[in-house]
Amino acid sequence: MSVLTIRSLAELEQHAGQELGTSAFHTITQEQINQFAAATLDFQWIHTDAERAAAESPFKATIAHGYLTVALLPYLWQQIVTIENLKMQVNYEIESLRFNQAVTVNSAVRLHAKLLSVANLRGIAKTRIEVSLEIEGVKKPAYTGVVTFLYHFQEQ
């Protein structure tokens, strides 16, 4: 797995419409789920109570919060693409995000990304990226959608 390095708006535009790659797998642990629950105050038993989840959940285990899996997106994205020469990067939009499959504790997930488009907004790159979070050994992805990042490049 090699990381694509992009250093300018012009280089970014060259990759529009292309598959960019896939990240490494990341295993979601119960500790990570519990920390996310604490950060978001979402302690629903299906996420945090392993005994009850084993007995009552259709998944027979705790599951990661959907938003935890979305929050991993920047971390996994940086394993696919490194954008250099930036003043700033901004998460701008998530559109048509669909949660397709629960991610059970200790599952490994990875991100697949395709750069749909790049728009030049007075020197700011508005990128639309099709994403899919794959679960190792599971046919259906955890989620699919389109995210938009804004990249403010340094003057060249």
PDB file of C-alpha atoms in Angstrom:
ATOM      1  CA  MET A   1       0.000   0.000   0.000  1.00  0.00           C
ATOM      2  CA  SER A   2       1.520   3.292  -1.074  1.00  0.00           C
ATOM      3  CA  VAL A   3       0.275   6.709  -0.067  1.00  0.00           C
ATOM      4  CA  LEU A   4      -0.414   9.165  -2.883  1.00  0.00           C
ATOM      5  CA  THR A   5       1.281  12.519  -2.222  1.00  0.00           C
ATOM      6  CA  ILE A   6      -0.300  15.657  -3.698  1.00  0.00           C
ATOM      7  CA  ARG A   7       1.474  19.015  -3.452  1.00  0.00           C
ATOM      8  CA  SER A   8      -0.767  21.461  -5.316  1.00  0.00           C
ATOM      9  CA  LEU A   9      -4.233  22.192  -6.619  1.00  0.00           C
ATOM     10  CA  ALA A  10      -3.045  21.331 -10.135  1.00  0.00           C
ATOM     11  CA  GLU A  11      -1.816  17.912  -8.982  1.00  0.00           C
ATOM     12  CA  LEU A  12      -5.077  17.295  -7.151  1.00  0.00           C
ATOM     13  CA  GLU A  13      -7.098  18.149 -10.263  1.00  0.00           C
ATOM     14  CA  GLN A  14      -5.151  15.506 -12.232  1.00  0.00           C
ATOM     15  CA  HIS A  15      -6.674  12.776 -10.033  1.00  0.00           C
ATOM     16  CA  ALA A  16     -10.333  13.786 -10.476  1.00  0.00           C
ATOM     17  CA  GLY A  17     -12.458  10.803 -11.423  1.00  0.00           C
ATOM     18  CA  GLN A  18      -9.847   8.292 -10.253  1.00  0.00           C
ATOM     19  CA  GLU A  19      -9.787   5.567  -7.637  1.00  0.00           C
ATOM     20  CA  LEU A  20      -7.285   6.755  -5.044  1.00  0.00           C
ATOM     21  CA  GLY A  21      -6.806   3.601  -3.044  1.00  0.00           C
ATOM     22  CA  THR A  22      -7.539   1.760   0.153  1.00  0.00           C
ATOM     23  CA  SER A  23      -6.208   2.295   3.673  1.00  0.00           C
ATOM     24  CA  ALA A  24      -4.773  -0.322   5.966  1.00  0.00           C
ATOM     25  CA  PHE A  25      -7.167  -2.203   8.234  1.00  0.00           C
ATOM     26  CA  HIS A  26      -7.915  -0.729  11.659  1.00  0.00           C
ATOM     27  CA  THR A  27      -9.371  -2.919  14.422  1.00  0.00           C
ATOM     28  CA  ILE A  28     -12.089  -1.290  16.508  1.00  0.00           C
ATOM     29  CA  THR A  29     -11.717  -2.370  20.137  1.00  0.00           C
ATOM     30  CA  GLN A  30     -14.118  -2.175  23.053  1.00  0.00           C
ATOM     31  CA  GLU A  31     -11.804   0.379  24.660  1.00  0.00           C
ATOM     32  CA  GLN A  32     -12.136   2.631  21.609  1.00  0.00           C
ATOM     33  CA  ILE A  33     -15.931   2.195  21.621  1.00  0.00           C
ATOM     34  CA  ASN A  34     -16.053   3.048  25.346  1.00  0.00           C
ATOM     35  CA  GLN A  35     -13.886   6.143  24.845  1.00  0.00           C
ATOM     36  CA  PHE A  36     -16.159   7.311  22.031  1.00  0.00           C
ATOM     37  CA  ALA A  37     -19.196   6.715  24.258  1.00  0.00           C
ATOM     38  CA  ALA A  38     -17.603   8.842  26.967  1.00  0.00           C
ATOM     39  CA  ALA A  39     -16.726  11.614  24.513  1.00  0.00           C
ATOM     40  CA  THR A  40     -20.215  11.738  22.996  1.00  0.00           C
ATOM     41  CA  LEU A  41     -22.257  10.773  26.075  1.00  0.00           C
ATOM     42  CA  ASP A  42     -23.837   7.942  24.056  1.00  0.00           C
ATOM     43  CA  PHE A  43     -23.786   4.967  26.427  1.00  0.00           C
ATOM     44  CA  GLN A  44     -26.480   2.889  24.712  1.00  0.00           C
ATOM     45  CA  TRP A  45     -26.060  -0.709  25.915  1.00  0.00           C
ATOM     46  CA  ILE A  46     -25.583  -2.076  22.390  1.00  0.00           C
ATOM     47  CA  HIS A  47     -22.231  -0.243  22.365  1.00  0.00           C
ATOM     48  CA  THR A  48     -21.007  -0.576  25.939  1.00  0.00           C
ATOM     49  CA  ASP A  49     -22.574  -3.590  27.678  1.00  0.00           C
ATOM     50  CA  ALA A  50     -20.859  -6.701  26.301  1.00  0.00           C
ATOM     51  CA  GLU A  51     -22.871  -9.168  28.407  1.00  0.00           C
ATOM     52  CA  ARG A  52     -26.241  -7.703  27.482  1.00  0.00           C
ATOM     53  CA  ALA A  53     -25.227  -7.374  23.825  1.00  0.00           C
ATOM     54  CA  ALA A  54     -24.181 -11.042  23.748  1.00  0.00           C
ATOM     55  CA  ALA A  55     -27.552 -12.059  25.184  1.00  0.00           C
ATOM     56  CA  GLU A  56     -29.975  -9.601  23.542  1.00  0.00           C
ATOM     57  CA  SER A  57     -28.402  -8.042  20.450  1.00  0.00           C
ATOM     58  CA  PRO A  58     -28.971  -9.570  17.021  1.00  0.00           C
ATOM     59  CA  PHE A  59     -25.212  -9.078  16.509  1.00  0.00           C
ATOM     60  CA  LYS A  60     -24.323 -11.130  19.661  1.00  0.00           C
ATOM     61  CA  ALA A  61     -21.614  -8.582  20.491  1.00  0.00           C
ATOM     62  CA  THR A  62     -21.264  -4.868  21.094  1.00  0.00           C
ATOM     63  CA  ILE A  63     -21.120  -2.699  17.997  1.00  0.00           C
ATOM     64  CA  ALA A  64     -19.230   0.485  17.209  1.00  0.00           C
ATOM     65  CA  HIS A  65     -21.209   3.706  17.105  1.00  0.00           C
ATOM     66  CA  GLY A  66     -21.941   4.636  13.496  1.00  0.00           C
ATOM     67  CA  TYR A  67     -20.433   8.039  14.135  1.00  0.00           C
ATOM     68  CA  LEU A  68     -17.287   6.437  15.534  1.00  0.00           C
ATOM     69  CA  THR A  69     -16.771   4.746  12.185  1.00  0.00           C
ATOM     70  CA  VAL A  70     -17.308   8.095  10.445  1.00  0.00           C
ATOM     71  CA  ALA A  71     -14.896   9.803  12.849  1.00  0.00           C
ATOM     72  CA  LEU A  72     -12.189   7.377  11.692  1.00  0.00           C
ATOM     73  CA  LEU A  73     -12.491   8.736   8.158  1.00  0.00           C
ATOM     74  CA  PRO A  74      -9.735  11.415   8.408  1.00  0.00           C
ATOM     75  CA  TYR A  75      -7.329   8.926  10.023  1.00  0.00           C
ATOM     76  CA  LEU A  76      -7.937   6.316   7.322  1.00  0.00           C
ATOM     77  CA  TRP A  77      -7.992   8.940   4.531  1.00  0.00           C
ATOM     78  CA  GLN A  78      -4.455  10.048   5.455  1.00  0.00           C
ATOM     79  CA  GLN A  79      -3.286   6.491   4.800  1.00  0.00           C
ATOM     80  CA  ILE A  80      -4.495   6.841   1.202  1.00  0.00           C
ATOM     81  CA  VAL A  81      -3.570  10.434   0.342  1.00  0.00           C
ATOM     82  CA  THR A  82      -1.165  12.964   1.845  1.00  0.00           C
ATOM     83  CA  ILE A  83      -1.883  16.552   0.880  1.00  0.00           C
ATOM     84  CA  GLU A  84       1.176  18.786   1.310  1.00  0.00           C
ATOM     85  CA  ASN A  85       1.732  22.533   1.019  1.00  0.00           C
ATOM     86  CA  LEU A  86      -1.488  23.387   2.853  1.00  0.00           C
ATOM     87  CA  LYS A  87      -2.521  26.398   4.873  1.00  0.00           C
ATOM     88  CA  MET A  88      -5.559  24.508   6.108  1.00  0.00           C
ATOM     89  CA  GLN A  89      -7.892  21.583   5.466  1.00  0.00           C
ATOM     90  CA  VAL A  90     -11.585  21.801   6.356  1.00  0.00           C
ATOM     91  CA  ASN A  91     -14.184  19.046   6.617  1.00  0.00           C
ATOM     92  CA  TYR A  92     -17.005  20.642   4.634  1.00  0.00           C
ATOM     93  CA  GLU A  93     -19.814  18.214   3.936  1.00  0.00           C
ATOM     94  CA  ILE A  94     -21.032  14.650   4.119  1.00  0.00           C
ATOM     95  CA  GLU A  95     -23.721  13.786   1.627  1.00  0.00           C
ATOM     96  CA  SER A  96     -25.733  10.639   1.050  1.00  0.00           C
ATOM     97  CA  LEU A  97     -24.028   8.762   3.876  1.00  0.00           C
ATOM     98  CA  ARG A  98     -25.708   5.414   4.404  1.00  0.00           C
ATOM     99  CA  PHE A  99     -24.949   3.009   7.231  1.00  0.00           C
ATOM    100  CA  ASN A 100     -25.256  -0.421   5.630  1.00  0.00           C
ATOM    101  CA  GLN A 101     -23.799  -2.835   8.179  1.00  0.00           C
ATOM    102  CA  ALA A 102     -23.053  -2.758  11.899  1.00  0.00           C
ATOM    103  CA  VAL A 103     -19.394  -3.025  12.901  1.00  0.00           C
ATOM    104  CA  THR A 104     -19.037  -5.503  15.741  1.00  0.00           C
ATOM    105  CA  VAL A 105     -16.334  -5.107  18.358  1.00  0.00           C
ATOM    106  CA  ASN A 106     -12.879  -6.309  17.263  1.00  0.00           C
ATOM    107  CA  SER A 107     -13.774  -6.012  13.585  1.00  0.00           C
ATOM    108  CA  ALA A 108     -11.154  -4.602  11.243  1.00  0.00           C
ATOM    109  CA  VAL A 109     -12.257  -1.835   8.884  1.00  0.00           C
ATOM    110  CA  ARG A 110     -10.578   0.002   6.022  1.00  0.00           C
ATOM    111  CA  LEU A 111     -11.491   2.929   3.813  1.00  0.00           C
ATOM    112  CA  HIS A 112     -11.751   2.853   0.040  1.00  0.00           C
ATOM    113  CA  ALA A 113     -11.767   6.238  -1.725  1.00  0.00           C
ATOM    114  CA  LYS A 114     -12.415   7.640  -5.189  1.00  0.00           C
ATOM    115  CA  LEU A 115     -11.941  11.328  -6.002  1.00  0.00           C
ATOM    116  CA  LEU A 116     -15.149  12.255  -7.813  1.00  0.00           C
ATOM    117  CA  SER A 117     -14.384  15.893  -8.531  1.00  0.00           C
ATOM    118  CA  VAL A 118     -12.240  18.908  -7.748  1.00  0.00           C
ATOM    119  CA  ALA A 119     -13.597  22.437  -8.037  1.00  0.00           C
ATOM    120  CA  ASN A 120     -11.327  25.479  -7.871  1.00  0.00           C
ATOM    121  CA  LEU A 121     -13.045  28.068  -5.661  1.00  0.00           C
ATOM    122  CA  ARG A 122     -10.715  31.066  -5.972  1.00  0.00           C
ATOM    123  CA  GLY A 123      -7.677  28.949  -5.106  1.00  0.00           C
ATOM    124  CA  ILE A 124      -9.426  26.658  -2.622  1.00  0.00           C
ATOM    125  CA  ALA A 125      -9.878  23.075  -3.769  1.00  0.00           C
ATOM    126  CA  LYS A 126     -13.346  21.681  -3.069  1.00  0.00           C
ATOM    127  CA  THR A 127     -13.002  17.910  -3.350  1.00  0.00           C
ATOM    128  CA  ARG A 128     -15.860  15.401  -3.439  1.00  0.00           C
ATOM    129  CA  ILE A 129     -14.700  11.926  -2.435  1.00  0.00           C
ATOM    130  CA  GLU A 130     -16.728   8.745  -2.702  1.00  0.00           C
ATOM    131  CA  VAL A 131     -15.984   6.612   0.355  1.00  0.00           C
ATOM    132  CA  SER A 132     -16.783   3.097   1.441  1.00  0.00           C
ATOM    133  CA  LEU A 133     -15.832   1.624   4.809  1.00  0.00           C
ATOM    134  CA  GLU A 134     -15.152  -2.066   4.314  1.00  0.00           C
ATOM    135  CA  ILE A 135     -15.345  -4.608   7.139  1.00  0.00           C
ATOM    136  CA  GLU A 136     -12.849  -7.433   6.872  1.00  0.00           C
ATOM    137  CA  GLY A 137     -14.633 -10.666   5.959  1.00  0.00           C
ATOM    138  CA  VAL A 138     -18.030  -8.999   5.436  1.00  0.00           C
ATOM    139  CA  LYS A 139     -19.503  -8.481   1.975  1.00  0.00           C
ATOM    140  CA  LYS A 140     -21.591  -5.389   2.798  1.00  0.00           C
ATOM    141  CA  PRO A 141     -19.676  -2.190   3.701  1.00  0.00           C
ATOM    142  CA  ALA A 142     -20.250  -0.469   7.031  1.00  0.00           C
ATOM    143  CA  TYR A 143     -21.127   2.717   5.156  1.00  0.00           C
ATOM    144  CA  THR A 144     -20.972   4.404   1.794  1.00  0.00           C
ATOM    145  CA  GLY A 145     -21.226   8.076   0.960  1.00  0.00           C
ATOM    146  CA  VAL A 146     -19.610  11.190  -0.428  1.00  0.00           C
ATOM    147  CA  VAL A 147     -17.504  13.522   1.704  1.00  0.00           C
ATOM    148  CA  THR A 148     -16.288  16.981   0.770  1.00  0.00           C
ATOM    149  CA  PHE A 149     -13.016  18.447   1.997  1.00  0.00           C
ATOM    150  CA  LEU A 150     -11.748  21.965   1.309  1.00  0.00           C
ATOM    151  CA  TYR A 151      -8.004  22.304   0.787  1.00  0.00           C
ATOM    152  CA  HIS A 152      -6.428  25.759   1.137  1.00  0.00           C
ATOM    153  CA  PHE A 153      -3.024  25.452  -0.557  1.00  0.00           C
ATOM    154  CA  GLN A 154      -0.065  27.724   0.155  1.00  0.00           C
ATOM    155  CA  GLU A 155       0.703  30.293  -2.562  1.00  0.00           C
ATOM    156  CA  GLN A 156       3.183  28.974  -5.087  1.00  0.00           C
TER     157      GLN A 156
END
